[in-house]
XYZ file of N, CA and C in Angstrom:
216
model
N 116.155 125.604 104.635
C 115.108 126.622 104.579
C 113.765 125.926 104.415
N 112.834 126.282 105.236
C 111.509 125.671 105.179
C 110.509 126.575 105.843
N 109.386 126.035 106.160
C 108.344 126.820 106.800
C 107.349 125.918 107.489
N 106.520 126.536 108.295
C 105.506 125.790 109.031
C 104.151 126.058 108.393
N 103.455 125.008 108.040
C 102.095 125.104 107.511
C 101.147 124.716 108.641
N 100.122 125.518 108.870
C 99.158 125.227 109.930
C 97.747 125.294 109.375
N 96.853 124.626 110.040
C 95.441 124.650 109.672
C 94.627 124.477 110.936
N 93.364 124.863 110.851
C 92.476 124.752 111.998
C 92.022 123.316 112.158
N 92.195 122.788 113.343
C 91.801 121.404 113.586
C 90.387 121.338 114.160
N 89.801 120.153 114.093
C 88.475 119.927 114.657
C 88.571 118.831 115.714
N 87.627 118.798 116.618
C 87.654 117.824 117.713
C 87.497 116.385 117.237
N 86.748 116.163 116.171
C 86.461 114.802 115.723
C 87.555 114.190 114.850
N 88.470 115.022 114.368
C 89.494 114.537 113.442
C 90.634 113.850 114.193
N 91.003 112.662 113.709
C 92.120 111.915 114.295
C 93.465 112.459 113.813
N 93.588 112.601 112.492
C 94.820 113.059 111.856
C 94.476 113.875 110.614
N 95.500 114.505 110.044
C 95.364 115.221 108.783
C 96.434 114.726 107.824
N 96.062 114.594 106.579
C 97.009 114.222 105.538
C 97.360 115.486 104.760
N 98.639 115.720 104.560
C 99.138 116.927 103.902
C 99.884 116.554 102.635
N 99.670 117.322 101.577
C 100.456 117.178 100.349
C 101.035 118.533 99.967
N 102.265 118.524 99.476
C 102.938 119.708 98.951
C 103.469 119.343 97.574
N 103.197 120.201 96.580
C 103.622 119.901 95.208
C 103.996 121.189 94.481
N 104.726 121.029 93.371
C 105.095 122.178 92.529
C 103.932 122.625 91.652
N 102.989 121.724 91.387
C 101.860 122.078 90.516
C 100.553 121.950 91.301
N 99.560 122.810 91.025
C 98.317 122.793 91.796
C 97.447 121.570 91.538
N 97.803 120.732 90.580
C 97.043 119.505 90.336
C 97.549 118.342 91.208
N 98.713 118.506 91.856
C 99.290 117.515 92.772
C 99.533 116.162 92.103
N 99.915 116.176 90.813
C 100.186 114.911 90.124
C 101.396 114.192 90.702
N 102.388 114.950 91.138
C 103.601 114.366 91.735
C 103.933 115.097 93.028
N 103.244 114.786 94.123
C 103.532 115.486 95.375
C 104.982 115.295 95.804
N 105.608 116.386 96.189
C 106.980 116.318 96.686
C 106.991 115.889 98.152
N 105.958 116.273 98.877
C 105.819 115.917 100.288
C 104.417 115.366 100.499
N 104.317 114.231 101.158
C 103.028 113.678 101.564
C 103.237 113.069 102.937
N 102.485 113.569 103.918
C 102.684 113.132 105.291
C 101.386 113.205 106.072
N 101.340 112.556 107.198
C 100.189 112.584 108.089
C 100.612 113.271 109.378
N 99.824 114.258 109.799
C 100.161 115.072 110.968
C 98.926 115.330 111.827
N 99.153 115.975 112.978
C 98.048 116.327 113.859
C 97.447 117.675 113.456
N 98.221 118.772 113.501
C 97.651 120.057 113.094
C 98.667 121.060 112.543
N 99.883 120.611 112.255
C 100.844 121.478 111.589
C 101.933 120.612 110.977
N 102.705 121.198 110.076
C 103.827 120.467 109.478
C 104.945 121.441 109.173
N 106.169 121.068 109.500
C 107.352 121.828 109.139
C 107.847 121.240 107.822
N 107.717 121.997 106.740
C 108.053 121.472 105.417
C 109.346 122.082 104.892
N 110.058 121.282 104.130
C 111.313 121.714 103.523
C 111.353 121.271 102.060
N 110.720 122.057 101.173
C 110.766 121.703 99.750
C 112.197 121.688 99.240
N 112.428 120.943 98.158
C 113.785 120.716 97.666
C 114.407 121.919 96.957
N 113.630 122.751 96.296
C 114.190 123.859 95.514
C 113.373 125.118 95.723
N 113.955 126.252 95.365
C 113.225 127.520 95.462
C 112.147 127.573 94.387
N 111.082 128.305 94.684
C 110.005 128.459 93.714
C 108.651 128.450 94.391
N 107.614 128.354 93.590
C 106.249 128.331 94.091
C 105.804 126.891 94.312
N 105.179 126.662 95.443
C 104.634 125.354 95.803
C 103.173 125.529 96.175
N 102.464 124.426 96.204
C 101.063 124.413 96.600
C 100.883 123.355 97.676
N 99.992 123.643 98.622
C 99.728 122.659 99.654
C 98.234 122.522 99.872
N 97.849 121.330 100.317
C 96.459 121.045 100.631
C 96.426 120.014 101.754
N 95.293 119.918 102.402
C 95.167 119.047 103.562
C 93.775 118.417 103.562
N 93.666 117.252 104.181
C 92.361 116.628 104.380
C 92.364 115.892 105.713
N 91.188 115.729 106.272
C 91.082 115.083 107.577
C 90.915 113.580 107.438
N 91.309 112.889 108.495
C 91.122 111.445 108.601
C 90.379 111.195 109.912
N 89.190 110.621 109.808
C 88.364 110.315 110.978
C 87.994 108.839 110.903
N 88.388 108.085 111.905
C 88.099 106.645 111.968
C 88.505 105.942 110.669
N 89.668 106.331 110.122
C 90.186 105.702 108.920
C 89.593 106.208 107.614
N 88.613 107.095 107.669
C 87.987 107.630 106.452
C 88.544 109.012 106.154
N 88.894 109.222 104.878
C 89.491 110.492 104.453
C 88.431 111.415 103.854
N 88.516 112.687 104.210
C 87.622 113.694 103.631
C 88.147 114.094 102.254
N 87.377 114.878 101.496
C 87.923 115.448 100.259
C 89.074 116.408 100.598
N 89.948 116.628 99.641
C 91.055 117.565 99.843
C 90.528 118.989 99.970
N 91.241 119.801 100.732
C 90.946 121.232 100.814
C 91.313 121.887 99.490
N 91.008 123.164 99.371
C 91.520 123.902 98.229
C 93.034 123.955 98.347
N 93.719 124.238 97.261
C 95.188 124.322 97.267
C 95.607 125.758 97.552
N 96.592 125.918 98.440
C 97.123 127.225 98.773
C 98.571 127.323 98.308
N 98.948 128.438 97.677
C 100.335 128.597 97.225
C 101.224 129.158 98.327
N 102.519 128.860 98.236
C 103.541 129.517 99.047
C 104.842 129.469 98.281
N 105.775 130.336 98.677
C 107.070 130.396 98.004
C 108.181 130.032 98.972
N 109.155 129.310 98.448
C 110.344 129.000 99.226
C 111.419 129.999 98.851
């Protein structure tokens, strides 16, 4: 059981870094990956999770987006 997380991409962005965690502070991300504009995620257990994304342009990372909750 999982889901697809999507975000709006921009022309200048090379990649996006995604984090998924059980807590909104992301101290211990359960998922951390680099994608183009979506990710199929499969958290380990049922419950509330939070996700955030940031862009990577020419090797430089932007600040993280706000955190969005979802439930598995």
